[in-house]
PDB file of C-alpha atoms in Angstrom:
ATOM      1  CA  MET A   1     -59.845 -22.276 -46.970  1.00 60.00           C
ATOM      2  CA  SER A   2     -59.634 -22.410 -50.718  1.00 61.00           C
ATOM      3  CA  ARG A   3     -56.462 -21.617 -52.601  1.00 62.00           C
ATOM      4  CA  GLN A   4     -58.152 -18.706 -54.406  1.00 62.00           C
ATOM      5  CA  ILE A   5     -59.195 -17.063 -51.087  1.00 58.00           C
ATOM      6  CA  ARG A   6     -55.689 -17.511 -49.630  1.00 53.00           C
ATOM      7  CA  THR A   7     -54.142 -15.947 -52.730  1.00 51.00           C
ATOM      8  CA  TRP A   8     -56.581 -13.036 -52.534  1.00 55.00           C
ATOM      9  CA  MET A   9     -55.797 -12.511 -48.811  1.00 51.00           C
ATOM     10  CA  VAL A  10     -52.034 -12.570 -49.410  1.00 50.00           C
ATOM     11  CA  LEU A  11     -52.316 -10.068 -52.272  1.00 50.00           C
ATOM     12  CA  THR A  12     -54.588  -7.823 -50.190  1.00 51.00           C
ATOM     13  CA  LEU A  13     -52.177  -7.888 -47.229  1.00 52.00           C
ATOM     14  CA  ALA A  14     -49.234  -7.165 -49.539  1.00 51.00           C
ATOM     15  CA  GLY A  15     -51.113  -4.195 -51.010  1.00 50.00           C
ATOM     16  CA  VAL A  16     -51.960  -2.846 -47.560  1.00 54.00           C
ATOM     17  CA  ALA A  17     -48.323  -3.237 -46.463  1.00 57.00           C
ATOM     18  CA  LEU A  18     -47.160  -1.391 -49.571  1.00 53.00           C
ATOM     19  CA  VAL A  19     -49.562   1.504 -48.993  1.00 53.00           C
ATOM     20  CA  CYS A  20     -48.727   1.714 -45.272  1.00 50.00           C
ATOM     21  CA  GLY A  21     -45.021   1.474 -46.003  1.00 49.00           C
ATOM     22  CA  GLN A  22     -45.211   4.414 -48.394  1.00 47.00           C
ATOM     23  CA  GLY A  23     -47.088   6.407 -45.752  1.00 47.00           C
ATOM     24  CA  ALA A  24     -44.366   5.676 -43.208  1.00 46.00           C
ATOM     25  CA  VAL A  25     -41.661   6.793 -45.642  1.00 46.00           C
ATOM     26  CA  ALA A  26     -43.601   9.981 -46.387  1.00 48.00           C
ATOM     27  CA  GLN A  27     -43.858  10.714 -42.671  1.00 57.00           C
ATOM     28  CA  GLN A  28     -40.082  10.317 -42.287  1.00 65.00           C
ATOM     29  CA  LYS A  29     -39.403  13.040 -44.866  1.00 82.00           C
ATOM     30  CA  GLU A  30     -37.054  15.651 -43.499  1.00 85.00           C
ATOM     31  CA  PRO A  31     -38.823  18.848 -42.442  1.00 89.00           C
ATOM     32  CA  ASP A  32     -38.232  22.148 -44.190  1.00 94.00           C
ATOM     33  CA  TRP A  33     -35.872  23.580 -41.555  1.00 95.00           C
ATOM     34  CA  SER A  34     -36.155  27.081 -42.996  1.00 94.00           C
ATOM     35  CA  LYS A  35     -39.826  27.186 -41.977  1.00 95.00           C
ATOM     36  CA  VAL A  36     -39.247  26.093 -38.363  1.00 95.00           C
ATOM     37  CA  GLN A  37     -39.569  28.941 -35.900  1.00 95.00           C
ATOM     38  CA  ILE A  38     -38.194  28.835 -32.361  1.00 96.00           C
ATOM     39  CA  LYS A  39     -40.767  29.997 -29.813  1.00 96.00           C
ATOM     40  CA  VAL A  40     -39.428  31.134 -26.435  1.00 95.00           C
ATOM     41  CA  THR A  41     -41.599  31.070 -23.309  1.00 95.00           C
ATOM     42  CA  LYS A  42     -40.471  32.454 -19.964  1.00 95.00           C
ATOM     43  CA  VAL A  43     -41.111  29.869 -17.260  1.00 96.00           C
ATOM     44  CA  SER A  44     -39.837  31.700 -14.165  1.00 96.00           C
ATOM     45  CA  GLY A  45     -36.943  34.030 -13.396  1.00 94.00           C
ATOM     46  CA  ASN A  46     -34.195  33.229 -15.886  1.00 94.00           C
ATOM     47  CA  ILE A  47     -35.660  29.852 -16.899  1.00 96.00           C
ATOM     48  CA  TYR A  48     -37.100  29.527 -20.406  1.00 96.00           C
ATOM     49  CA  MET A  49     -38.639  26.885 -22.646  1.00 96.00           C
ATOM     50  CA  LEU A  50     -37.851  26.830 -26.361  1.00 96.00           C
ATOM     51  CA  GLU A  51     -40.098  25.054 -28.842  1.00 96.00           C
ATOM     52  CA  GLY A  52     -39.214  24.308 -32.434  1.00 94.00           C
ATOM     53  CA  GLN A  53     -39.167  20.924 -34.158  1.00 93.00           C
ATOM     54  CA  GLY A  54     -38.961  17.916 -31.870  1.00 88.00           C
ATOM     55  CA  GLY A  55     -38.358  17.896 -28.134  1.00 89.00           C
ATOM     56  CA  ASN A  56     -38.582  21.095 -26.129  1.00 95.00           C
ATOM     57  CA  ILE A  57     -35.479  22.800 -24.773  1.00 95.00           C
ATOM     58  CA  ALA A  58     -35.067  24.146 -21.251  1.00 96.00           C
ATOM     59  CA  ALA A  59     -32.697  27.095 -20.860  1.00 96.00           C
ATOM     60  CA  SER A  60     -31.208  28.588 -17.715  1.00 96.00           C
ATOM     61  CA  VAL A  61     -29.714  31.982 -18.510  1.00 95.00           C
ATOM     62  CA  GLY A  62     -27.130  33.433 -16.154  1.00 92.00           C
ATOM     63  CA  GLU A  63     -24.519  36.167 -16.141  1.00 86.00           C
ATOM     64  CA  ASP A  64     -21.715  33.689 -16.878  1.00 89.00           C
ATOM     65  CA  GLY A  65     -23.516  31.831 -19.674  1.00 94.00           C
ATOM     66  CA  ILE A  66     -26.408  29.618 -20.651  1.00 96.00           C
ATOM     67  CA  VAL A  67     -27.193  25.998 -19.816  1.00 97.00           C
ATOM     68  CA  ILE A  68     -29.647  24.213 -22.086  1.00 96.00           C
ATOM     69  CA  VAL A  69     -31.306  20.851 -21.637  1.00 97.00           C
ATOM     70  CA  ASP A  70     -31.435  19.124 -25.033  1.00 95.00           C
ATOM     71  CA  ASP A  71     -30.768  20.842 -28.361  1.00 95.00           C
ATOM     72  CA  GLN A  72     -33.194  19.531 -31.009  1.00 94.00           C
ATOM     73  CA  PHE A  73     -31.791  19.051 -34.544  1.00 94.00           C
ATOM     74  CA  ALA A  74     -28.508  20.303 -36.039  1.00 95.00           C
ATOM     75  CA  PRO A  75     -30.115  22.520 -38.727  1.00 96.00           C
ATOM     76  CA  LEU A  76     -31.861  24.467 -35.942  1.00 96.00           C
ATOM     77  CA  ALA A  77     -28.772  25.191 -33.813  1.00 95.00           C
ATOM     78  CA  GLU A  78     -28.256  28.693 -35.253  1.00 95.00           C
ATOM     79  CA  LYS A  79     -31.942  29.546 -34.797  1.00 96.00           C
ATOM     80  CA  ILE A  80     -31.815  28.302 -31.193  1.00 95.00           C
ATOM     81  CA  GLN A  81     -28.711  30.366 -30.449  1.00 94.00           C
ATOM     82  CA  ALA A  82     -30.330  33.421 -32.092  1.00 94.00           C
ATOM     83  CA  ALA A  83     -33.493  32.975 -29.991  1.00 95.00           C
ATOM     84  CA  LEU A  84     -31.375  32.835 -26.827  1.00 93.00           C
ATOM     85  CA  LYS A  85     -29.508  36.031 -27.805  1.00 92.00           C
ATOM     86  CA  GLU A  86     -32.820  37.797 -28.408  1.00 91.00           C
ATOM     87  CA  LEU A  87     -33.581  37.396 -24.681  1.00 88.00           C
ATOM     88  CA  LYS A  88     -30.922  40.090 -24.055  1.00 87.00           C
ATOM     89  CA  ILE A  89     -30.253  38.800 -20.548  1.00 85.00           C
ATOM     90  CA  THR A  90     -26.663  37.816 -21.268  1.00 87.00           C
ATOM     91  CA  ASP A  91     -24.294  38.097 -24.188  1.00 87.00           C
ATOM     92  CA  LYS A  92     -22.559  34.906 -23.029  1.00 91.00           C
ATOM     93  CA  PRO A  93     -22.786  31.735 -25.148  1.00 93.00           C
ATOM     94  CA  VAL A  94     -24.326  28.371 -24.356  1.00 96.00           C
ATOM     95  CA  ARG A  95     -21.724  26.916 -21.995  1.00 97.00           C
ATOM     96  CA  PHE A  96     -23.355  23.544 -21.295  1.00 97.00           C
ATOM     97  CA  VAL A  97     -25.744  21.237 -23.144  1.00 96.00           C
ATOM     98  CA  ILE A  98     -27.329  18.503 -21.017  1.00 95.00           C
ATOM     99  CA  ASN A  99     -28.692  15.554 -23.005  1.00 94.00           C
ATOM    100  CA  THR A 100     -31.647  13.816 -21.359  1.00 93.00           C
ATOM    101  CA  HIS A 101     -31.588  10.873 -23.773  1.00 90.00           C
ATOM    102  CA  TYR A 102     -30.174   9.859 -27.147  1.00 89.00           C
ATOM    103  CA  HIS A 103     -33.028  10.611 -29.590  1.00 91.00           C
ATOM    104  CA  GLY A 104     -32.041  12.912 -32.445  1.00 88.00           C
ATOM    105  CA  ASP A 105     -34.683  15.517 -31.627  1.00 90.00           C
ATOM    106  CA  HIS A 106     -32.933  15.984 -28.265  1.00 90.00           C
ATOM    107  CA  THR A 107     -29.281  15.539 -29.306  1.00 92.00           C
ATOM    108  CA  GLY A 108     -29.123  16.419 -33.009  1.00 92.00           C
ATOM    109  CA  GLY A 109     -27.656  19.844 -32.267  1.00 94.00           C
ATOM    110  CA  ASN A 110     -24.758  18.456 -30.226  1.00 94.00           C
ATOM    111  CA  VAL A 111     -22.160  18.884 -32.969  1.00 94.00           C
ATOM    112  CA  PRO A 112     -22.887  22.541 -33.788  1.00 96.00           C
ATOM    113  CA  PHE A 113     -23.164  23.482 -30.110  1.00 96.00           C
ATOM    114  CA  ASN A 114     -19.949  21.609 -29.302  1.00 96.00           C
ATOM    115  CA  ASN A 115     -18.187  23.269 -32.246  1.00 96.00           C
ATOM    116  CA  ALA A 116     -19.311  26.627 -30.829  1.00 96.00           C
ATOM    117  CA  GLY A 117     -17.601  25.774 -27.521  1.00 96.00           C
ATOM    118  CA  SER A 118     -20.406  24.207 -25.465  1.00 96.00           C
ATOM    119  CA  THR A 119     -19.572  21.327 -23.147  1.00 96.00           C
ATOM    120  CA  LEU A 120     -21.843  18.307 -23.644  1.00 95.00           C
ATOM    121  CA  ILE A 121     -23.128  16.504 -20.556  1.00 94.00           C
ATOM    122  CA  ALA A 122     -25.038  13.230 -20.445  1.00 92.00           C
ATOM    123  CA  GLN A 123     -25.584  10.309 -18.121  1.00 89.00           C
ATOM    124  CA  ASP A 124     -23.005   7.588 -18.911  1.00 90.00           C
ATOM    125  CA  ASN A 125     -25.463   5.287 -20.704  1.00 89.00           C
ATOM    126  CA  VAL A 126     -26.731   8.132 -22.905  1.00 89.00           C
ATOM    127  CA  ARG A 127     -23.171   9.156 -23.747  1.00 86.00           C
ATOM    128  CA  LYS A 128     -22.179   5.556 -24.555  1.00 88.00           C
ATOM    129  CA  ARG A 129     -25.218   5.071 -26.779  1.00 88.00           C
ATOM    130  CA  LEU A 130     -24.431   8.248 -28.698  1.00 86.00           C
ATOM    131  CA  GLU A 131     -20.785   7.244 -29.101  1.00 86.00           C
ATOM    132  CA  THR A 132     -21.580   3.739 -30.371  1.00 86.00           C
ATOM    133  CA  GLY A 133     -23.841   4.841 -33.207  1.00 77.00           C
ATOM    134  CA  GLY A 134     -27.305   4.095 -34.487  1.00 53.00           C
ATOM    135  CA  THR A 135     -29.417   6.412 -36.598  1.00 47.00           C
ATOM    136  CA  ALA A 136     -30.450   8.777 -33.841  1.00 51.00           C
ATOM    137  CA  ALA A 137     -26.953   8.764 -32.402  1.00 47.00           C
ATOM    138  CA  MET A 138     -25.179   9.456 -35.690  1.00 45.00           C
ATOM    139  CA  ALA A 139     -26.752  12.908 -35.899  1.00 48.00           C
ATOM    140  CA  ALA A 140     -25.609  13.735 -32.390  1.00 47.00           C
ATOM    141  CA  ARG A 141     -22.142  12.174 -32.212  1.00 48.00           C
ATOM    142  CA  SER A 142     -19.504  14.620 -31.071  1.00 45.00           C
ATOM    143  CA  ARG A 143     -16.504  15.072 -28.806  1.00 44.00           C
ATOM    144  CA  TRP A 144     -17.305  14.553 -25.144  1.00 46.00           C
ATOM    145  CA  THR A 145     -15.569  16.329 -22.317  1.00 43.00           C
TER     146      THR A 145
END
């Protein structure tokens, strides 16, 4: 292969990498949290699914409080709590948050929910991963009980 063709291929690949890299950065832009709406769907009885930005949330609403599975992102915690209050089944707060895994769209709301008095629950490996850091874990790090 001639030197001129190799140079052309390297420059072409560098240009493609630059364009793709900019696309990846653009996709990682933080959403406009003010535009995210929390949609609540009744599954059965007092079991609900909440959709917003990221992973879905399961909610079990009882007379003594609410248990949620995952909590999306921190900027949505108030909207999630408001959506749960709008159900008007209980005036009790979220008592427990169960984390299924460490990704930020499932654990990002840990800090605000914990600050509001919720107990965080996770399998030991999930808890350890959140405690030790990493980008997804940093958004979810909190006190564990």
